[in-house]
PDB file of C-alpha atoms in Angstrom:
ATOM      1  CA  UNK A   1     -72.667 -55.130  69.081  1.00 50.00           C
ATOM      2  CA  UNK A   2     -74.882 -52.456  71.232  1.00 52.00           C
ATOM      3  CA  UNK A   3     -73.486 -51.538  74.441  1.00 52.00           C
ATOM      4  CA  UNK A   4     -75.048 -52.957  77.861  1.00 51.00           C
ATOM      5  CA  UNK A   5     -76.211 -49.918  79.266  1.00 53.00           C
ATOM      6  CA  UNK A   6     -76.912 -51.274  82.692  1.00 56.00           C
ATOM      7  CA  UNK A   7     -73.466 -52.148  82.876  1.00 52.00           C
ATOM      8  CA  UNK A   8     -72.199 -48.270  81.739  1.00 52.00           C
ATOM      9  CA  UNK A   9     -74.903 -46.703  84.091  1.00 57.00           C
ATOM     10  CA  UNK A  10     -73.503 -48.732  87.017  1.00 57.00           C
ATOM     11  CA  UNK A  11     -70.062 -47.468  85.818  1.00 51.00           C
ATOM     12  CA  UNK A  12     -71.238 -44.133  86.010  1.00 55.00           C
ATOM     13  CA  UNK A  13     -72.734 -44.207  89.498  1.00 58.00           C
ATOM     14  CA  UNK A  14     -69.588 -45.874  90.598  1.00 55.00           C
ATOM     15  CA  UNK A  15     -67.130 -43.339  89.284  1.00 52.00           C
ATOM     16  CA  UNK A  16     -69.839 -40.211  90.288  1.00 52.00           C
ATOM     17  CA  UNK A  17     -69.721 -41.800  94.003  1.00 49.00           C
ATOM     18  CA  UNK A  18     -65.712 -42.016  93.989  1.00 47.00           C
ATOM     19  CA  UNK A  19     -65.785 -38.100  93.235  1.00 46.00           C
ATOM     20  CA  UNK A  20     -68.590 -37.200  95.801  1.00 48.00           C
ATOM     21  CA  UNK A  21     -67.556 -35.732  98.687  1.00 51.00           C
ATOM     22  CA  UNK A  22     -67.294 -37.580 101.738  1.00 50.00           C
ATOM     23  CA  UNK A  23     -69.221 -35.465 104.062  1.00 55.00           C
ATOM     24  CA  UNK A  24     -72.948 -36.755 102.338  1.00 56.00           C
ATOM     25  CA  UNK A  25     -72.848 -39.404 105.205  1.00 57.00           C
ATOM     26  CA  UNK A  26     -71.674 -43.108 106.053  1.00 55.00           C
ATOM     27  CA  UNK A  27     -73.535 -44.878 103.211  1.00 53.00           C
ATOM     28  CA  UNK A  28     -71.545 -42.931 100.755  1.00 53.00           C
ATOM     29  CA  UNK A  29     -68.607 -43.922 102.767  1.00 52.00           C
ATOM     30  CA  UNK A  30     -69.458 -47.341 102.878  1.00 51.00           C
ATOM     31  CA  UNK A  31     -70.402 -47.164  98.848  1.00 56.00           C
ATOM     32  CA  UNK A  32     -66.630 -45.611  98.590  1.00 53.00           C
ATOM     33  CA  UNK A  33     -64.723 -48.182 100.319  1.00 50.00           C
ATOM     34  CA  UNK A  34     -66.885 -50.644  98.377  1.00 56.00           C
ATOM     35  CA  UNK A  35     -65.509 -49.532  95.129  1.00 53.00           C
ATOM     36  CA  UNK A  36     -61.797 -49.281  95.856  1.00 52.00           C
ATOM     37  CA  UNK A  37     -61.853 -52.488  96.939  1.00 55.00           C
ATOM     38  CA  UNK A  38     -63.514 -53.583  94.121  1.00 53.00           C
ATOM     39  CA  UNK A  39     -61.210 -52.151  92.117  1.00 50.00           C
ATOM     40  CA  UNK A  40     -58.231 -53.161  93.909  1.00 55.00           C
ATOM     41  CA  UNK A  41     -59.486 -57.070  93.618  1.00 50.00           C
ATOM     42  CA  UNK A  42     -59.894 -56.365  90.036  1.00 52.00           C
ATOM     43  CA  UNK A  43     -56.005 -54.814  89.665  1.00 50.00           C
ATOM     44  CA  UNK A  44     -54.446 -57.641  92.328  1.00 51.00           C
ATOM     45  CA  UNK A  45     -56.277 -60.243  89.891  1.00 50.00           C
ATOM     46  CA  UNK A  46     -55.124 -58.763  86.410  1.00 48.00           C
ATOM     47  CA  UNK A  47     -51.134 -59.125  88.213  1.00 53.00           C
ATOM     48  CA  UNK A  48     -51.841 -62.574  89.159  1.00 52.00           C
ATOM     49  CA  UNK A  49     -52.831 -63.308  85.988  1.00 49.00           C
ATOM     50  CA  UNK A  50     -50.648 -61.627  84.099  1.00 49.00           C
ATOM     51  CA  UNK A  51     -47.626 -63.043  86.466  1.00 51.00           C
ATOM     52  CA  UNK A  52     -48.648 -66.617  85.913  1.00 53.00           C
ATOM     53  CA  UNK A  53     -49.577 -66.234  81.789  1.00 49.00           C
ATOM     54  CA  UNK A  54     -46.632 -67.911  79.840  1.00 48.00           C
ATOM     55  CA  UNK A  55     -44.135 -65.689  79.048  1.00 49.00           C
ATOM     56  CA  UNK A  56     -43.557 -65.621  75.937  1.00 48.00           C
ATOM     57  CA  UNK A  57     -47.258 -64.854  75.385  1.00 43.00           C
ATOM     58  CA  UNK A  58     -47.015 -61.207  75.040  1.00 44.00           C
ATOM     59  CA  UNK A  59     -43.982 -61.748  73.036  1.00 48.00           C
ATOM     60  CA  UNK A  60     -44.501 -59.336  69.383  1.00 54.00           C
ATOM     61  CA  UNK A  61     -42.614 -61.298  66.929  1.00 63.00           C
ATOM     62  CA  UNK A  62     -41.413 -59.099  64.047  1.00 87.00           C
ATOM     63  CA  UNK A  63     -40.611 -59.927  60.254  1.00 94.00           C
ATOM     64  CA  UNK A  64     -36.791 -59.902  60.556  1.00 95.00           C
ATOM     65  CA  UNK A  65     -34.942 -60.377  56.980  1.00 96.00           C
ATOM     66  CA  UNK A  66     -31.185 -60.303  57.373  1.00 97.00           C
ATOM     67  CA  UNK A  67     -28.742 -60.129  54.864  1.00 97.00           C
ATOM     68  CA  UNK A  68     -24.814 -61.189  55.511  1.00 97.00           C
ATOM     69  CA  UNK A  69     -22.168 -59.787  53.416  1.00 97.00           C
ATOM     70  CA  UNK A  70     -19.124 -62.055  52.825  1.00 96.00           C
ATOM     71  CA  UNK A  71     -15.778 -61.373  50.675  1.00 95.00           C
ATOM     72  CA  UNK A  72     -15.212 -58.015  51.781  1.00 96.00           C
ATOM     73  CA  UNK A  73     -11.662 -56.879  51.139  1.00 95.00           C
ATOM     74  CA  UNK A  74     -11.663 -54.202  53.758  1.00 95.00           C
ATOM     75  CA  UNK A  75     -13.207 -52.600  56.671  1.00 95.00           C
ATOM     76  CA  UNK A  76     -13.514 -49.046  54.804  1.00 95.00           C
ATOM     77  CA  UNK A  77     -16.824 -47.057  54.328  1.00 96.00           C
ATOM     78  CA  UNK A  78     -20.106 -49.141  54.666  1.00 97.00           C
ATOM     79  CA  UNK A  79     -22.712 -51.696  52.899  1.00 97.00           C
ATOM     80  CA  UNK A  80     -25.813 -50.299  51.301  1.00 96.00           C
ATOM     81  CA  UNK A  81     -28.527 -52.529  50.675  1.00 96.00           C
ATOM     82  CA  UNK A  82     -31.172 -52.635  48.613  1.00 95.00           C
ATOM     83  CA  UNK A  83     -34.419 -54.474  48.780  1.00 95.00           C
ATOM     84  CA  UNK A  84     -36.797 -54.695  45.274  1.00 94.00           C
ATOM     85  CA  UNK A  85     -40.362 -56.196  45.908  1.00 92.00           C
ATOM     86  CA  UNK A  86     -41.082 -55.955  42.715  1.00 91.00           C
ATOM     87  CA  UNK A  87     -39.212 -55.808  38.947  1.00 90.00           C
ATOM     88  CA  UNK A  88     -39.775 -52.218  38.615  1.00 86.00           C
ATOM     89  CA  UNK A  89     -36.547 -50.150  38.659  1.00 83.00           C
ATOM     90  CA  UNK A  90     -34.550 -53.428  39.423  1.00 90.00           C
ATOM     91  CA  UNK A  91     -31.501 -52.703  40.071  1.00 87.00           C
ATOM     92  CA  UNK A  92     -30.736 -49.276  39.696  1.00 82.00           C
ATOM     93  CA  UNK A  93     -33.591 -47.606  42.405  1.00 78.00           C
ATOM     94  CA  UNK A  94     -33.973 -44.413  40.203  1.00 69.00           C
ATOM     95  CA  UNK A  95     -37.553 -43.836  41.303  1.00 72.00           C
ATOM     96  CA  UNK A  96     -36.175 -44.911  45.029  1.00 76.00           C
ATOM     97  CA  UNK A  97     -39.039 -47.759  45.227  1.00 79.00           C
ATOM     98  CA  UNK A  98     -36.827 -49.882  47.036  1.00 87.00           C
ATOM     99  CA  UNK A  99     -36.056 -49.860  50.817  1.00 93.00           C
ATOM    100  CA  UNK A 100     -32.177 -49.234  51.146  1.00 94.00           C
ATOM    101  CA  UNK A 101     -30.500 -49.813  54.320  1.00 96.00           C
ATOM    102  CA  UNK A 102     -27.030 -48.787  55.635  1.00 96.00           C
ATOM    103  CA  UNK A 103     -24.841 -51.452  57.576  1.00 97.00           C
ATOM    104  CA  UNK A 104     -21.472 -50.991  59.449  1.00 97.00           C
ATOM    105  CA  UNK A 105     -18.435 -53.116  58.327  1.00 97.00           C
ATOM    106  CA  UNK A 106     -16.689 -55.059  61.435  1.00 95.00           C
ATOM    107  CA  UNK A 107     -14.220 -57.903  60.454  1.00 95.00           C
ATOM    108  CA  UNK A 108     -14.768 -57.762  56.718  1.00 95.00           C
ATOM    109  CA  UNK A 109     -18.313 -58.582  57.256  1.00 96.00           C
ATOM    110  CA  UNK A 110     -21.658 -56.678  57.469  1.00 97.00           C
ATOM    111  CA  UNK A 111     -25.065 -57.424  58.354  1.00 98.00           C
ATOM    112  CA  UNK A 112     -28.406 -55.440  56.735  1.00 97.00           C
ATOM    113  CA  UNK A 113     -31.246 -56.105  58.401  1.00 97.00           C
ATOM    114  CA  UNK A 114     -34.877 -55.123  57.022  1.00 96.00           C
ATOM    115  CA  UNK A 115     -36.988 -54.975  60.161  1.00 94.00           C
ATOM    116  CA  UNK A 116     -40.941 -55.113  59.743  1.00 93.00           C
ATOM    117  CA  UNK A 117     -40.603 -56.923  56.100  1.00 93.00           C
ATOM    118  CA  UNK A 118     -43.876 -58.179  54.757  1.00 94.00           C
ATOM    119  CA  UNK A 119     -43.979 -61.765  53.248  1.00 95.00           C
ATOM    120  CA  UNK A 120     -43.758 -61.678  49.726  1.00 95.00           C
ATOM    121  CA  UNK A 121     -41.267 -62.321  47.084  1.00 95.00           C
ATOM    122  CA  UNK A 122     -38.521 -59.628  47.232  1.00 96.00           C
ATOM    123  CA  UNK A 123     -34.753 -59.279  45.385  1.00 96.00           C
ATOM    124  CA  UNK A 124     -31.471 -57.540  47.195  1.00 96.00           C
ATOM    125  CA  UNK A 125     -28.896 -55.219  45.456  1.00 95.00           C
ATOM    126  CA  UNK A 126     -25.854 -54.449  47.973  1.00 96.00           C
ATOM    127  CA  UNK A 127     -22.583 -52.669  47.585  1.00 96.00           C
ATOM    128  CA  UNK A 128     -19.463 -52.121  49.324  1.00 97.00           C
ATOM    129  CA  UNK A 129     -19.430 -47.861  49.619  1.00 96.00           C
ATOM    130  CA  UNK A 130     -15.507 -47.900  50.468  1.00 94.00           C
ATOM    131  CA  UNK A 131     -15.159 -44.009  50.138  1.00 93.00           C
ATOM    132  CA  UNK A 132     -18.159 -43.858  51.995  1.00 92.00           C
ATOM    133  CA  UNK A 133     -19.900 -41.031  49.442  1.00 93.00           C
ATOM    134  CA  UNK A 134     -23.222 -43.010  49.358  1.00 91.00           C
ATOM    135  CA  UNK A 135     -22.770 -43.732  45.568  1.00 92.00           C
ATOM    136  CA  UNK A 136     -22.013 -46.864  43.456  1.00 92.00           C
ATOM    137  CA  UNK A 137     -19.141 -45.559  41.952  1.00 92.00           C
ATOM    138  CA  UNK A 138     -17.661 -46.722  38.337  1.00 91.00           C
ATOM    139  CA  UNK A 139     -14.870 -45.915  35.658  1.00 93.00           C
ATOM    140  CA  UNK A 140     -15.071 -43.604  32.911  1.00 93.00           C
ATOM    141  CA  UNK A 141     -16.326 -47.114  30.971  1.00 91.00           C
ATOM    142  CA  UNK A 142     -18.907 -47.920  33.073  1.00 87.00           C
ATOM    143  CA  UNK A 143     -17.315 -50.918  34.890  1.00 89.00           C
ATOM    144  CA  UNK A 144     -17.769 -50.921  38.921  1.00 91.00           C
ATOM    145  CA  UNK A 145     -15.045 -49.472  41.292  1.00 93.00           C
ATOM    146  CA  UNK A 146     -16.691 -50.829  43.916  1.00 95.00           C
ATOM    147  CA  UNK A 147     -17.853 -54.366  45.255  1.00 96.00           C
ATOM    148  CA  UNK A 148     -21.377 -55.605  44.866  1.00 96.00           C
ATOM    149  CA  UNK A 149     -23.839 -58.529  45.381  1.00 96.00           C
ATOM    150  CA  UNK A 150     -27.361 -59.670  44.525  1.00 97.00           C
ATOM    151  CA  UNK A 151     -29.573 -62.217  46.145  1.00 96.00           C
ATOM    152  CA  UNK A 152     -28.981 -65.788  45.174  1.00 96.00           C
ATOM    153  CA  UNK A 153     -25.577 -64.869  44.342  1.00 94.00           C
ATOM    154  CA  UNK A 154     -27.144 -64.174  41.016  1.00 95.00           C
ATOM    155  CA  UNK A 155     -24.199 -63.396  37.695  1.00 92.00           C
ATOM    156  CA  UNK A 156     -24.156 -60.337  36.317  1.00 88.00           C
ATOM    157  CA  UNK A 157     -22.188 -60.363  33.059  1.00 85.00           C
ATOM    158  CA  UNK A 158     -21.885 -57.673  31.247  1.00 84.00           C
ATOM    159  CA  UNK A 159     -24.838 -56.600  32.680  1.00 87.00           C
ATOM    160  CA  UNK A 160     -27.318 -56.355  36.096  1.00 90.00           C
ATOM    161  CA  UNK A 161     -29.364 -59.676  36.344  1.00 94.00           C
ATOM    162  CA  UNK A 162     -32.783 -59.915  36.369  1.00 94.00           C
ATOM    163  CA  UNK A 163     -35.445 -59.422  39.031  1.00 95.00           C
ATOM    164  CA  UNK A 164     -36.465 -63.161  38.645  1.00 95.00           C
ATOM    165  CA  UNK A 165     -32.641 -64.549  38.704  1.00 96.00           C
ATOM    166  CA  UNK A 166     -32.200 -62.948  42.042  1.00 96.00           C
ATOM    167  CA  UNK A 167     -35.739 -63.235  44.067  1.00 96.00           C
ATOM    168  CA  UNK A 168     -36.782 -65.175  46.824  1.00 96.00           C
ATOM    169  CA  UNK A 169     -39.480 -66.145  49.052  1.00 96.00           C
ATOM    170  CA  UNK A 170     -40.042 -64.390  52.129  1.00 96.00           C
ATOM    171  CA  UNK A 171     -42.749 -66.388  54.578  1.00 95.00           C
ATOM    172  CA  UNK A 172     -42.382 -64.027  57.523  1.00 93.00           C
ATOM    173  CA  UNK A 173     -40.616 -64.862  60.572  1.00 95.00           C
ATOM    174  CA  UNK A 174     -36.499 -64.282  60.603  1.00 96.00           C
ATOM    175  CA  UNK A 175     -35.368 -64.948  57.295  1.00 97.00           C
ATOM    176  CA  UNK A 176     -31.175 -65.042  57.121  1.00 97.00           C
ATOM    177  CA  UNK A 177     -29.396 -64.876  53.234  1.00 96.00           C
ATOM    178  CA  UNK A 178     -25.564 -64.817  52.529  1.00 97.00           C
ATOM    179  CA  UNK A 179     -24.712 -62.651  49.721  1.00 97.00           C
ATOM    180  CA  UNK A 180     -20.883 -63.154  48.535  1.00 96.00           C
ATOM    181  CA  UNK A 181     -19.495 -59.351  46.823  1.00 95.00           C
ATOM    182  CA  UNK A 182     -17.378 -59.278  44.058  1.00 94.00           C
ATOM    183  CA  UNK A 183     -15.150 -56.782  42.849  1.00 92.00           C
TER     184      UNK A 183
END
C-alpha cells in the first residue's frame, strides 16, 4: 500500500507550525491553537474509547500448561520438570532439547508451569530433587533414589516409557495435568 502523501505533507506543515516561533504573527497563532486542539480532541477521543471498549479486549491470553505433582513424601528439595516435544532424547535430556522447569514444594505438592507453550503434542519427565543437587540421583545398580513421574501416569518397568505412552495434546489455552510420583 503507497502512502497518501497529502495526508504526510499536511502532517508535516502541522508539526513545522507547532515548532515555529510564535512571534511570525496571529495567523500562526491561530494555526497553533488550531492544532493542539486538534490534537487534544483526538487524545480525549482515543480515552473515551478506550474507557468504554470491553475490558477484557486488550486482555493477552498466554499458552499456560501446568503440571501438578501428587504423592510427594516430603517437603525437601524441589520438582524438576521436563517437557519433550518430540521423541528425541526422551527421557534422559542429554542434548538438553527439552524445556526443564524448577517448582517449589508446599504441602507435599508442587506445581510446574510452562508459560508461552506452543500447541502441539508434547511428553513430561518430573522428579522429586530431595537433596536439592539438581540431579536424578540412583544406586550403584541403577535403580532411582529419588521419586519420579511421566505424563499420563505412564509405567516404567524396568525401564523409561516411551515418548508415545506418555504424550498428549496441547490445543493452546491453560492446559492443567496431574502427574502421581513414585518412589
Amino acid at each position: 500500500m503507497a502512502p497518501d502523501y497529502r495526508v504526510m505533507n499536511r502532517l508535516r506543515r502541522a508539526i513545522t507550525i507547532v515548532c515555529v516561533p510564535m512571534r511570525k504573527g496571529p495567523f500562526y497563532i491561530w494555526r497553533y491553537l488550531g492544532v493542539v486542539t486538534a490534537l487534544s480532541l483526538g487524545i480525549a477521543a482515543f480515552d473515551r474509547i478506550a474507557a468504554t471498549a470491553r475490558p477484557d479486549t486488550f486482555v493477552k491470553t498466554e499458552n499456560r500448561l501446568l503440571v501438578h505433582v501428587l504423592g510427594l513424601r516430603n517437603d525437601h528439595g524441589d520438582v524438576r520438570c521436563s517437557l519433550f516435544s518430540s521423541a528425541e532424547d526422551f527421557p534422559n535430556n542429554g542434548d538438553l532439547m527439552a524445556k526443564t522447569v524448577t517448582a517449589p514444594i508446599v504441602g507435599r505438592t508442587a506445581t510446574c508451569e510452562f508459560a508461552g507453550t506452543a500447541p502441539g503434542v508434547y511428553a513430561v519427565v518430573l522428579f522429586h530433587d530431595e537433596n536439592g543437587d539438581g540431579k536424578f540421583n540412583r544406586n550403584w545398580i541403577g535403580l532411582p533414589e529419588e521419586g519420579y513421574g511421566f505424563s499420563n501416569d505412564a509405567p516404567a518397568r524396568f525401564h523409561p516409557p516411551r515418548f508415545d505412552d506418555a504424550s498428549f495434546s496441547f490445543a493452546g489455552g491453560t492446559l492443567e495435568i496431574p502427574v502421581k510420583i513414585r518412589y
